[in-house]
Short mmCIF file of C-alpha atoms and ligand atoms in Angstrom, two decimals:
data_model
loop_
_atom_site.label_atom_id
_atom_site.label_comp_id
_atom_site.label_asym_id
_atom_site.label_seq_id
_atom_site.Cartn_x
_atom_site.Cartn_y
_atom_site.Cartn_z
CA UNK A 1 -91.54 41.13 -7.41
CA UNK A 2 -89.84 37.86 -7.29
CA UNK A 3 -90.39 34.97 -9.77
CA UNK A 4 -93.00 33.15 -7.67
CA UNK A 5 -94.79 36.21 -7.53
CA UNK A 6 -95.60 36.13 -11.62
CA UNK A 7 -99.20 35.67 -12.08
CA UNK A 8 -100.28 31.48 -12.43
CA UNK A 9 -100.31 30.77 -16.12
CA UNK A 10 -97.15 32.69 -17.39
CA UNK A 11 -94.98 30.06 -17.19
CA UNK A 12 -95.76 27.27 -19.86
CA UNK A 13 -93.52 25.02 -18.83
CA UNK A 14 -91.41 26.17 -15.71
CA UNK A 15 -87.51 25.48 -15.58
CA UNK A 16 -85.34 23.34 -17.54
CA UNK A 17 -81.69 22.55 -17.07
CA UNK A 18 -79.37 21.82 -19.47
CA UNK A 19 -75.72 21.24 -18.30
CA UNK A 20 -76.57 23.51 -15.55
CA UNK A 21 -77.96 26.47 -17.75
CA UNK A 22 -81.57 27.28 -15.98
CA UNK A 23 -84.33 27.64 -18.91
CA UNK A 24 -87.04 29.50 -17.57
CA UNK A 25 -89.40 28.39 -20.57
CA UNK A 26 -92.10 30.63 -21.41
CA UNK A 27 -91.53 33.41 -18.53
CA UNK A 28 -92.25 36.16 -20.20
CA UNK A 29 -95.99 36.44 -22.02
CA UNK A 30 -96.93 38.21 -25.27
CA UNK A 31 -97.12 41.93 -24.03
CA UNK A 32 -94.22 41.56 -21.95
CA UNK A 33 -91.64 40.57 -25.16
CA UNK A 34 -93.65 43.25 -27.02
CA UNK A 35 -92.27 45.87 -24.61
CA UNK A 36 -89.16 44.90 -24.37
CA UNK A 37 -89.26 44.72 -28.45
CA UNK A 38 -89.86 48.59 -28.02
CA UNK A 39 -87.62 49.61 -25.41
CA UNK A 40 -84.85 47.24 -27.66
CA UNK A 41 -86.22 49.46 -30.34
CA UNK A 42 -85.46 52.97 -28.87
CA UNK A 43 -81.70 51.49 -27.98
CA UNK A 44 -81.22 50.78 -31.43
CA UNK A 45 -82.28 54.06 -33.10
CA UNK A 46 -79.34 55.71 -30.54
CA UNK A 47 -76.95 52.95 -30.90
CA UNK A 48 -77.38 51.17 -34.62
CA UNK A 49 -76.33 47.49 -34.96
CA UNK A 50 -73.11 46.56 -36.32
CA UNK A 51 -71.93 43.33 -37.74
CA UNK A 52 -68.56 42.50 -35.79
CA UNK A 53 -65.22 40.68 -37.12
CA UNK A 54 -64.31 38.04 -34.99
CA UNK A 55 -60.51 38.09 -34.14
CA UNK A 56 -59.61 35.55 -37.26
CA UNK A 57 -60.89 38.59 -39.16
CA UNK A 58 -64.62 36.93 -40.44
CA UNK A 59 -67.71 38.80 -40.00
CA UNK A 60 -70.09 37.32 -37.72
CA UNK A 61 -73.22 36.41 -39.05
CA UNK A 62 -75.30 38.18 -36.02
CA UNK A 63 -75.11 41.98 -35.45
CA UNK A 64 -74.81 42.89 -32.39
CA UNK A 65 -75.06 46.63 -30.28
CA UNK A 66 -74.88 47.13 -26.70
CA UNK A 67 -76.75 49.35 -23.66
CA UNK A 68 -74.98 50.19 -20.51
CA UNK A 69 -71.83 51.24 -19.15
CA UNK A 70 -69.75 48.48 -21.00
CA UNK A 71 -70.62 47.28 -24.52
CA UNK A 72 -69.25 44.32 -26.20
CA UNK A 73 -67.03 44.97 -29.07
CA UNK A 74 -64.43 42.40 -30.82
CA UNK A 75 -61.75 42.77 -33.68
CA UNK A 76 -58.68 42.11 -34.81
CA UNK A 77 -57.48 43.23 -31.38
CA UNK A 78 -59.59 40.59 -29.68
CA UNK A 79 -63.00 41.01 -27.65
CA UNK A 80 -63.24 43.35 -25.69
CA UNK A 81 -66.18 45.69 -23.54
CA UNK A 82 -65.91 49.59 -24.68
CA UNK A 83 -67.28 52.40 -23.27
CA UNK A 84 -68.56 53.66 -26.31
CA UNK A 85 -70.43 52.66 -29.41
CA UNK A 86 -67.76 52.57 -32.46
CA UNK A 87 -69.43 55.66 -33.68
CA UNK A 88 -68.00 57.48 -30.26
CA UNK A 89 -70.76 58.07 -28.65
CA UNK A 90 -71.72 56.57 -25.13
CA UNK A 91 -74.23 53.61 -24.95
CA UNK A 92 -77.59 53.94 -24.08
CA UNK A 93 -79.01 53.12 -20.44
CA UNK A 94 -79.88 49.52 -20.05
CA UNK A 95 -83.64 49.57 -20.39
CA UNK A 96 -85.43 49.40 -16.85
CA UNK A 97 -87.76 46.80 -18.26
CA UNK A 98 -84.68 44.63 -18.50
CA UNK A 99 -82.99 45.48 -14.90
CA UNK A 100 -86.36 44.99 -13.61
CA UNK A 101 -86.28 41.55 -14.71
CA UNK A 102 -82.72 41.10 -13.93
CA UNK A 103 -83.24 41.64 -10.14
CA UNK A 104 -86.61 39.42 -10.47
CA UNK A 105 -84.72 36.28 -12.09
CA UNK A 106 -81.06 36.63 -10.23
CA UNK A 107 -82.69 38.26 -6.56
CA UNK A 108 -79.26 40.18 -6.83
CA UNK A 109 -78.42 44.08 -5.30
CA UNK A 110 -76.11 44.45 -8.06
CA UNK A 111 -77.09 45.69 -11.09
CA UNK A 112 -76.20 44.43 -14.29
CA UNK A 113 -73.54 47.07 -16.38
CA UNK A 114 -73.79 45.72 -19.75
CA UNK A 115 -76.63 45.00 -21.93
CA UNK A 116 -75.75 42.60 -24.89
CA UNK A 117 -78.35 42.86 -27.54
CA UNK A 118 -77.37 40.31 -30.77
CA UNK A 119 -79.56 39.95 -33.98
CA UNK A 120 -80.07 36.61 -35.59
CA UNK A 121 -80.94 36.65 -39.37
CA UNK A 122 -82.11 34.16 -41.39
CA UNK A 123 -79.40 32.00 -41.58
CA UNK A 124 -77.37 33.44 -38.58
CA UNK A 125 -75.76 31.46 -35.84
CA UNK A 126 -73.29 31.14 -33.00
CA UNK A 127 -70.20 28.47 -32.98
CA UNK A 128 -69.89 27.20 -29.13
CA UNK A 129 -68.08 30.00 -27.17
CA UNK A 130 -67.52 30.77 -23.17
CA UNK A 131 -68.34 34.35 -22.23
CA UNK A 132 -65.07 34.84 -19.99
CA UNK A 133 -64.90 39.00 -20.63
CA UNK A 134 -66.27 40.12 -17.78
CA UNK A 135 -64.05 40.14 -14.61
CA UNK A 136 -65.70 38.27 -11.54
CA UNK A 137 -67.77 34.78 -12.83
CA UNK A 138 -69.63 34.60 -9.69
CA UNK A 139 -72.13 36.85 -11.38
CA UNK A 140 -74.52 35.03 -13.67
CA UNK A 141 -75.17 35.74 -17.01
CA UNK A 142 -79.16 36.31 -17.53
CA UNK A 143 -80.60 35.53 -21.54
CA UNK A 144 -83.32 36.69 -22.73
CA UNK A 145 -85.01 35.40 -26.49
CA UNK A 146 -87.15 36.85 -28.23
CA UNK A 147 -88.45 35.99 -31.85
CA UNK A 148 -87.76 32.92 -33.57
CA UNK A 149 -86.73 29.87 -32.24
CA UNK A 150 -83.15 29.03 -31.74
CA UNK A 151 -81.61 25.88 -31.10
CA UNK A 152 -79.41 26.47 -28.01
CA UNK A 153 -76.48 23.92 -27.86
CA UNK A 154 -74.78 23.95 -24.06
CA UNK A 155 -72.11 21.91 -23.08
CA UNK A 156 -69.26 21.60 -20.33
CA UNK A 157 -66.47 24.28 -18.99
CA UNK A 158 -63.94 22.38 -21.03
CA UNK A 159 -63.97 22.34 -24.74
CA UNK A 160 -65.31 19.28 -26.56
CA UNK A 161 -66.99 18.37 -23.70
CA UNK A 162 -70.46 16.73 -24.45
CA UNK A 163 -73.45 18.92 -24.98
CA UNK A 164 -76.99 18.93 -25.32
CA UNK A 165 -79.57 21.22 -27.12
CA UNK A 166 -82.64 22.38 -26.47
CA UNK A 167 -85.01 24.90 -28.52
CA UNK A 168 -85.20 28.30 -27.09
CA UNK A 169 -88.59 30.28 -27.67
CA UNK A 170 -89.53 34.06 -28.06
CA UNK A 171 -89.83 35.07 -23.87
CA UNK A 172 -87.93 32.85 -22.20
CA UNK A 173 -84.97 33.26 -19.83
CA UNK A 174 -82.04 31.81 -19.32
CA UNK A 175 -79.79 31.64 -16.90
CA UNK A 176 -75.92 31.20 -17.01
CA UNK A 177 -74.49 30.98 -13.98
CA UNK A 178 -72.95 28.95 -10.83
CA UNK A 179 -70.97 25.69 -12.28
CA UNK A 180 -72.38 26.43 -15.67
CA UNK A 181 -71.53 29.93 -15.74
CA UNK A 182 -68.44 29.31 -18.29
CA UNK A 183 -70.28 26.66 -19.91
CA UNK A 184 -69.20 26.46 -23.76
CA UNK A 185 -72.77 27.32 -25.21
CA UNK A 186 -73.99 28.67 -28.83
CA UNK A 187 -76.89 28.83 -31.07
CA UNK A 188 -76.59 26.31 -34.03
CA UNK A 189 -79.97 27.51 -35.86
CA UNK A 190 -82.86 29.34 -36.25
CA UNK A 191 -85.89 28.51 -37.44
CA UNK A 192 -86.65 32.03 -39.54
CA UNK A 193 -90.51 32.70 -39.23
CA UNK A 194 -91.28 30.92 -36.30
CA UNK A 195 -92.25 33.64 -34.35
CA UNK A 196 -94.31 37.10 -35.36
CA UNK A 197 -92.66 39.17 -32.74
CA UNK A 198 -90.76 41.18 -34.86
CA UNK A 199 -92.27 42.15 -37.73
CA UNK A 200 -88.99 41.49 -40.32
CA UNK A 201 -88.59 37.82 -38.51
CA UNK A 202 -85.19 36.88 -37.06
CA UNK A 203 -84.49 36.41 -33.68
CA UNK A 204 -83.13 38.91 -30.97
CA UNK A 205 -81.26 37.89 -27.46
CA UNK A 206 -80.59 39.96 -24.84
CA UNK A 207 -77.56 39.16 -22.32
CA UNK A 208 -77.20 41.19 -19.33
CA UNK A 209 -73.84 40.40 -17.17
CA UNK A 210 -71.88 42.45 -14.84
CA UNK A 211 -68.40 43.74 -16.23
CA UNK A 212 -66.86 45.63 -14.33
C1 SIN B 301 -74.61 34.52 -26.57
O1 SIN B 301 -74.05 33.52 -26.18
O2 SIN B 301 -74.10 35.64 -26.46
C2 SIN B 301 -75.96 34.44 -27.22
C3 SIN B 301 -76.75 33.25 -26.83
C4 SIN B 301 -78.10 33.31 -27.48
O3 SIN B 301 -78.24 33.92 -28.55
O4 SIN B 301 -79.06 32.73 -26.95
FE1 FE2 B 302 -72.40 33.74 -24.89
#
């Protein structure tokens, strides 16, 4: 299936660019984020959220686990992709649901080998970051939010370069990738209890990149 292929009606709004970031607003509908809340459910119970220390030594306010080969890990030694959870054992598969939608959105062969999965509480956030881990940028980063709303600020490849925001909702995708794809972007805010996806509120996003 390709993304012209979804069913008429899906897509609320269609795509939205901001600094080159592709919003696909709306893409996925209610049974669809509901699904992937489950399969996002089963990684967790084998792979438990932890809250990581960024490399100044401050917790995070998002926890954060991983599927895949690679999962995203950071410390006093830096950030980093691990093979392993920090309890040892190997990460989960990425769920299918999610490569699925992966090869729909990106048309690409490759598969994604890491599956980011971060949890926004109330009060969580993200300061403006470029995701430069992974080893080849020509492969786009694909976002997926679900739950509350978050206020996605995106700005330039160079730091301090001007941004704009826009409000992310619970199913849709974002793309990160081309001349955006080391874009400085972050999440300033939620808005806790926007959204009755998950049933403790909070928001969940799922990043899917190629690592290795
Ligand atoms: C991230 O940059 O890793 C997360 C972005 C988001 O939560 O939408
Ligand atoms: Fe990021």
């Amino acid at each position: 299936m390709g993304l012209k292929d979804r069913p008429s009606g899906t897509c609320r709004s269609g795509v939205v660019e901001v600094n080159g970031v592709q919003v696909f607003a709306g893409l996925l509908g209610p049974e669809e984020q509901a699904a992937l809340v489950e399969d996002l459910r089963a990684v967790v119970a084998r792979a438990p959220m932890f809250v990581p220390v960024t490399r100044f030594g401050k917790r995070m306010s998002v926890s954060m686990t991983s599927a895949g080969k690679y999962g995203w890990c950071s410390g006093a030694g830096g950030y980093r992709y691990e093979p392993r959870h920090p309890s040892g054992a190997p990460w989960p598969p990425i769920p299918e649901r999610l490569l699925a939608l992966w090869r729909e959105v990106t048309g690409l062969e490759r598969q994604p080998d890491s599956c980011l999965i971060n949890y926004y509480r109330e009060g969580a956030r993200m300061g403006l970051h470029q995701d430069r881990d992974e080893a080849d940028f020509r492969w786009p980063v694909l976002s997926v939010s679900l739950g509350d709303d978050a206020l996605f600020r995106v700005g330039t490849t160079t730091r301090g370069g001007p941004t704009r925001s826009v409000w992310l909702h619970s199913g849709d995708v974002a793309v990160i990738g081309g001349p955006a794809r080391l874009a400085y972007h972050g999440i300033d805010r939620i808005r806790f209890g926007s959204s009755w996806l998950l049933p403790f509120g909070g928001r969940l996003n799922v990043t899917l990149r190629v690592v290795g």
